[in-house]
Amino acid sequence: ETGAVARARHGARAAGTLDAGAIAARYGAPSCRWRAADALLAGATRGDLCWALTTGYDTGLSQLFARLVDLADARAAADRVPACYDFHEDLYAAVSSAFRQPAFAAGTGGFFSALRANPHAYIQPRPRVAAWLRRLRAQGLRVCIVTNSHADFARFTMRTAFGEGSEAACCDLIVADARKPAFFAGDSPLRAVAWLPAHPDTAIRESAAAEPLGAPPGLPCEHMLAGGSASAVEALFGLRGEAIAFFGDSCFGEVVPARRRGWWTTAVVEEADGGVFVEPLEWGGSFWSAPPPGAEPCPGTSPAARAQSWLGSAFKASAHALIADIDALAR
């Protein structure tokens, strides 16, 4: 809220936690606004001064960054030269290559091949959530899953988590390759997905000959389309605004643009410690920090005066509610 840096680390080692003096030396005095604050508060996630790592995929990337900082420090100390931390572009490119869409079908990049060999080491079975989604549909609600993943990985994940046939049983529609956050503001048409007969469970692509579907009278039998936009999904279901309840775990890629569209939004954040919260002041410690000297504490906080963090402020402005896990709602 103040734009000041309240907590910081240098590298992954326990000794990397910076004290107040080190934070002031690197980022400015506690009463000063950090140079990158305005860009962050405006929702920028990649800039010259900082990168914001706020998604589930970014979690591993942040640990790699921290370990490479330690490696750079060790090498600099051994060579008696200043440390150089210019690896972020290369590391991000490497991780992006490992997670690129064709890697799942091709078995390349390391991650997807390991996941397919032992899926339950990476994907939790969610029978309670699957049953809940089926109940919602039985009550007349329409269920749609929107993912940036390619269609093959989306179907594999759903079947591992929810069981065989879950695409049809749990959902009215799955939108793959959605390209969020552009999905929320764009006008791309929904397209059919072609399943290659030689590898029906793994090698899936959008049909080069497929025509845009627009808004057909009924949903396709495969329950999966690709691309599209929020406006196309709204037209397909005949719903708009807060008639659509959206759940997402990416603050700036999902929750913020969904709220701008007028949907009723719920942020899924593991750090919420297992609760279901509608009042932001109840959220967990990841969203608060001790206020800088001279700053007023937020009203309604605990006796240990706290100021809302940058991520906490973003969730507060964009999420109607916050949960730690979809299982919490299913329960």
PDB file of N, CA and C in Angstrom, residues 1-7 30 41 280-281 283-314 316:
ATOM      1  N   GLU A   1       0.823  -1.207   0.000  1.00  0.00           N
ATOM      2  CA  GLU A   1       0.000   0.000   0.000  1.00  0.00           C
ATOM      3  C   GLU A   1       0.861   1.262   0.000  1.00  0.00           C
ATOM      4  N   THR A   2       1.992   1.219   0.675  1.00  0.00           N
ATOM      5  CA  THR A   2       2.868   2.381   0.737  1.00  0.00           C
ATOM      6  C   THR A   2       3.910   2.385  -0.366  1.00  0.00           C
ATOM      7  N   GLY A   3       4.099   1.253  -1.050  1.00  0.00           N
ATOM      8  CA  GLY A   3       5.119   1.160  -2.081  1.00  0.00           C
ATOM      9  C   GLY A   3       6.505   0.901  -1.543  1.00  0.00           C
ATOM     10  N   ALA A   4       6.620   0.674  -0.234  1.00  0.00           N
ATOM     11  CA  ALA A   4       7.920   0.386   0.362  1.00  0.00           C
ATOM     12  C   ALA A   4       8.156  -1.114   0.408  1.00  0.00           C
ATOM     13  N   VAL A   5       9.426  -1.529   0.360  1.00  0.00           N
ATOM     14  CA  VAL A   5       9.775  -2.943   0.485  1.00  0.00           C
ATOM     15  C   VAL A   5       9.817  -3.296   1.970  1.00  0.00           C
ATOM     16  N   ALA A   6       9.005  -4.269   2.367  1.00  0.00           N
ATOM     17  CA  ALA A   6       8.915  -4.639   3.780  1.00  0.00           C
ATOM     18  C   ALA A   6       9.716  -5.888   4.110  1.00  0.00           C
ATOM     19  N   ARG A   7       9.789  -6.841   3.156  1.00  0.00           N
ATOM     20  CA  ARG A   7      10.540  -8.069   3.384  1.00  0.00           C
ATOM     21  C   ARG A   7      11.313  -8.418   2.129  1.00  0.00           C
ATOM     22  N   PRO A  30      12.598   2.800   4.684  1.00  0.00           N
ATOM     23  CA  PRO A  30      11.221   2.293   4.840  1.00  0.00           C
ATOM     24  C   PRO A  30      10.143   3.311   4.508  1.00  0.00           C
ATOM     25  N   LEU A  41       2.053  -2.100  -8.849  1.00  0.00           N
ATOM     26  CA  LEU A  41       0.690  -1.784  -8.440  1.00  0.00           C
ATOM     27  C   LEU A  41      -0.229  -1.620  -9.642  1.00  0.00           C
ATOM     28  N   PRO A 280     -11.361  -9.729   3.458  1.00  0.00           N
ATOM     29  CA  PRO A 280      -9.909  -9.762   3.235  1.00  0.00           C
ATOM     30  C   PRO A 280      -9.076  -9.613   4.496  1.00  0.00           C
ATOM     31  N   LEU A 281      -9.579  -8.959   5.538  1.00  0.00           N
ATOM     32  CA  LEU A 281      -8.772  -8.763   6.739  1.00  0.00           C
ATOM     33  C   LEU A 281      -8.490 -10.068   7.466  1.00  0.00           C
ATOM     34  N   TRP A 283      -7.385 -12.734   5.872  1.00  0.00           N
ATOM     35  CA  TRP A 283      -6.437 -13.501   5.089  1.00  0.00           C
ATOM     36  C   TRP A 283      -5.129 -13.685   5.825  1.00  0.00           C
ATOM     37  N   GLY A 284      -4.353 -14.680   5.409  1.00  0.00           N
ATOM     38  CA  GLY A 284      -3.152 -15.086   6.130  1.00  0.00           C
ATOM     39  C   GLY A 284      -1.972 -14.138   6.000  1.00  0.00           C
ATOM     40  N   GLY A 285      -0.854 -14.540   6.638  1.00  0.00           N
ATOM     41  CA  GLY A 285       0.306 -13.686   6.790  1.00  0.00           C
ATOM     42  C   GLY A 285       1.008 -13.303   5.505  1.00  0.00           C
ATOM     43  N   SER A 286       0.792 -14.040   4.421  1.00  0.00           N
ATOM     44  CA  SER A 286       1.449 -13.687   3.169  1.00  0.00           C
ATOM     45  C   SER A 286       0.963 -12.347   2.627  1.00  0.00           C
ATOM     46  N   PHE A 287      -0.142 -11.848   3.143  1.00  0.00           N
ATOM     47  CA  PHE A 287      -0.725 -10.624   2.612  1.00  0.00           C
ATOM     48  C   PHE A 287      -0.483  -9.409   3.494  1.00  0.00           C
ATOM     49  N   TRP A 288       0.313  -9.588   4.537  1.00  0.00           N
ATOM     50  CA  TRP A 288       0.520  -8.486   5.475  1.00  0.00           C
ATOM     51  C   TRP A 288       2.002  -8.373   5.830  1.00  0.00           C
ATOM     52  N   SER A 289       2.399  -7.161   6.172  1.00  0.00           N
ATOM     53  CA  SER A 289       3.740  -6.921   6.692  1.00  0.00           C
ATOM     54  C   SER A 289       3.645  -5.790   7.709  1.00  0.00           C
ATOM     55  N   ALA A 290       4.635  -5.729   8.585  1.00  0.00           N
ATOM     56  CA  ALA A 290       4.670  -4.620   9.527  1.00  0.00           C
ATOM     57  C   ALA A 290       4.789  -3.315   8.751  1.00  0.00           C
ATOM     58  N   PRO A 291       4.003  -2.285   9.106  1.00  0.00           N
ATOM     59  CA  PRO A 291       4.056  -1.040   8.352  1.00  0.00           C
ATOM     60  C   PRO A 291       5.380  -0.311   8.557  1.00  0.00           C
ATOM     61  N   PRO A 292       5.850   0.397   7.548  1.00  0.00           N
ATOM     62  CA  PRO A 292       7.059   1.198   7.720  1.00  0.00           C
ATOM     63  C   PRO A 292       6.851   2.264   8.781  1.00  0.00           C
ATOM     64  N   PRO A 293       7.930   2.749   9.394  1.00  0.00           N
ATOM     65  CA  PRO A 293       7.801   3.808  10.406  1.00  0.00           C
ATOM     66  C   PRO A 293       7.038   5.005   9.841  1.00  0.00           C
ATOM     67  N   GLY A 294       6.071   5.472  10.633  1.00  0.00           N
ATOM     68  CA  GLY A 294       5.296   6.633  10.227  1.00  0.00           C
ATOM     69  C   GLY A 294       4.046   6.297   9.453  1.00  0.00           C
ATOM     70  N   ALA A 295       3.926   5.044   8.984  1.00  0.00           N
ATOM     71  CA  ALA A 295       2.738   4.653   8.234  1.00  0.00           C
ATOM     72  C   ALA A 295       1.635   4.230   9.184  1.00  0.00           C
ATOM     73  N   GLU A 296       0.419   4.543   8.832  1.00  0.00           N
ATOM     74  CA  GLU A 296      -0.717   4.179   9.665  1.00  0.00           C
ATOM     75  C   GLU A 296      -1.086   2.723   9.443  1.00  0.00           C
ATOM     76  N   PRO A 297      -1.348   1.944  10.511  1.00  0.00           N
ATOM     77  CA  PRO A 297      -1.775   0.555  10.324  1.00  0.00           C
ATOM     78  C   PRO A 297      -3.163   0.504   9.702  1.00  0.00           C
ATOM     79  N   CYS A 298      -3.433  -0.576   9.010  1.00  0.00           N
ATOM     80  CA  CYS A 298      -4.755  -0.752   8.413  1.00  0.00           C
ATOM     81  C   CYS A 298      -5.808  -0.896   9.503  1.00  0.00           C
ATOM     82  N   PRO A 299      -6.939  -0.247   9.363  1.00  0.00           N
ATOM     83  CA  PRO A 299      -7.995  -0.407  10.367  1.00  0.00           C
ATOM     84  C   PRO A 299      -8.504  -1.836  10.403  1.00  0.00           C
ATOM     85  N   GLY A 300      -8.806  -2.298  11.614  1.00  0.00           N
ATOM     86  CA  GLY A 300      -9.366  -3.627  11.766  1.00  0.00           C
ATOM     87  C   GLY A 300      -8.354  -4.742  11.828  1.00  0.00           C
ATOM     88  N   THR A 301      -7.060  -4.423  11.797  1.00  0.00           N
ATOM     89  CA  THR A 301      -6.062  -5.479  11.845  1.00  0.00           C
ATOM     90  C   THR A 301      -5.851  -5.918  13.279  1.00  0.00           C
ATOM     91  N   SER A 302      -5.027  -6.959  13.445  1.00  0.00           N
ATOM     92  CA  SER A 302      -4.745  -7.472  14.772  1.00  0.00           C
ATOM     93  C   SER A 302      -3.930  -6.455  15.560  1.00  0.00           C
ATOM     94  N   PRO A 303      -3.776  -6.670  16.889  1.00  0.00           N
ATOM     95  CA  PRO A 303      -3.001  -5.727  17.700  1.00  0.00           C
ATOM     96  C   PRO A 303      -1.591  -5.501  17.163  1.00  0.00           C
ATOM     97  N   ALA A 304      -0.994  -6.519  16.530  1.00  0.00           N
ATOM     98  CA  ALA A 304       0.306  -6.314  15.896  1.00  0.00           C
ATOM     99  C   ALA A 304       0.045  -5.587  14.581  1.00  0.00           C
ATOM    100  N   ALA A 305       0.232  -4.255  14.605  1.00  0.00           N
ATOM    101  CA  ALA A 305      -0.168  -3.419  13.470  1.00  0.00           C
ATOM    102  C   ALA A 305       0.478  -3.913  12.186  1.00  0.00           C
ATOM    103  N   ARG A 306      -0.342  -4.031  11.145  1.00  0.00           N
ATOM    104  CA  ARG A 306       0.151  -4.562   9.881  1.00  0.00           C
ATOM    105  C   ARG A 306      -0.321  -3.684   8.726  1.00  0.00           C
ATOM    106  N   ALA A 307       0.437  -3.706   7.655  1.00  0.00           N
ATOM    107  CA  ALA A 307       0.036  -3.039   6.422  1.00  0.00           C
ATOM    108  C   ALA A 307      -0.156  -4.104   5.354  1.00  0.00           C
ATOM    109  N   GLN A 308      -1.114  -3.873   4.473  1.00  0.00           N
ATOM    110  CA  GLN A 308      -1.390  -4.879   3.460  1.00  0.00           C
ATOM    111  C   GLN A 308      -0.281  -4.872   2.411  1.00  0.00           C
ATOM    112  N   SER A 309       0.140  -6.082   2.013  1.00  0.00           N
ATOM    113  CA  SER A 309       1.203  -6.210   1.024  1.00  0.00           C
ATOM    114  C   SER A 309       0.674  -5.884  -0.369  1.00  0.00           C
ATOM    115  N   TRP A 310       1.614  -5.787  -1.324  1.00  0.00           N
ATOM    116  CA  TRP A 310       1.234  -5.505  -2.714  1.00  0.00           C
ATOM    117  C   TRP A 310       0.283  -6.574  -3.244  1.00  0.00           C
ATOM    118  N   LEU A 311       0.614  -7.870  -3.047  1.00  0.00           N
ATOM    119  CA  LEU A 311      -0.232  -8.930  -3.553  1.00  0.00           C
ATOM    120  C   LEU A 311      -1.568  -8.940  -2.817  1.00  0.00           C
ATOM    121  N   GLY A 312      -1.526  -8.682  -1.499  1.00  0.00           N
ATOM    122  CA  GLY A 312      -2.766  -8.608  -0.741  1.00  0.00           C
ATOM    123  C   GLY A 312      -3.676  -7.510  -1.249  1.00  0.00           C
ATOM    124  N   SER A 313      -3.085  -6.353  -1.584  1.00  0.00           N
ATOM    125  CA  SER A 313      -3.880  -5.244  -2.107  1.00  0.00           C
ATOM    126  C   SER A 313      -4.524  -5.614  -3.438  1.00  0.00           C
ATOM    127  N   ALA A 314      -3.758  -6.332  -4.290  1.00  0.00           N
ATOM    128  CA  ALA A 314      -4.292  -6.717  -5.592  1.00  0.00           C
ATOM    129  C   ALA A 314      -5.454  -7.696  -5.438  1.00  0.00           C
ATOM    130  N   LYS A 316      -7.354  -7.998  -2.767  1.00  0.00           N
ATOM    131  CA  LYS A 316      -8.469  -7.308  -2.118  1.00  0.00           C
ATOM    132  C   LYS A 316      -9.289  -6.513  -3.124  1.00  0.00           C
TER     133      LYS A 316
END
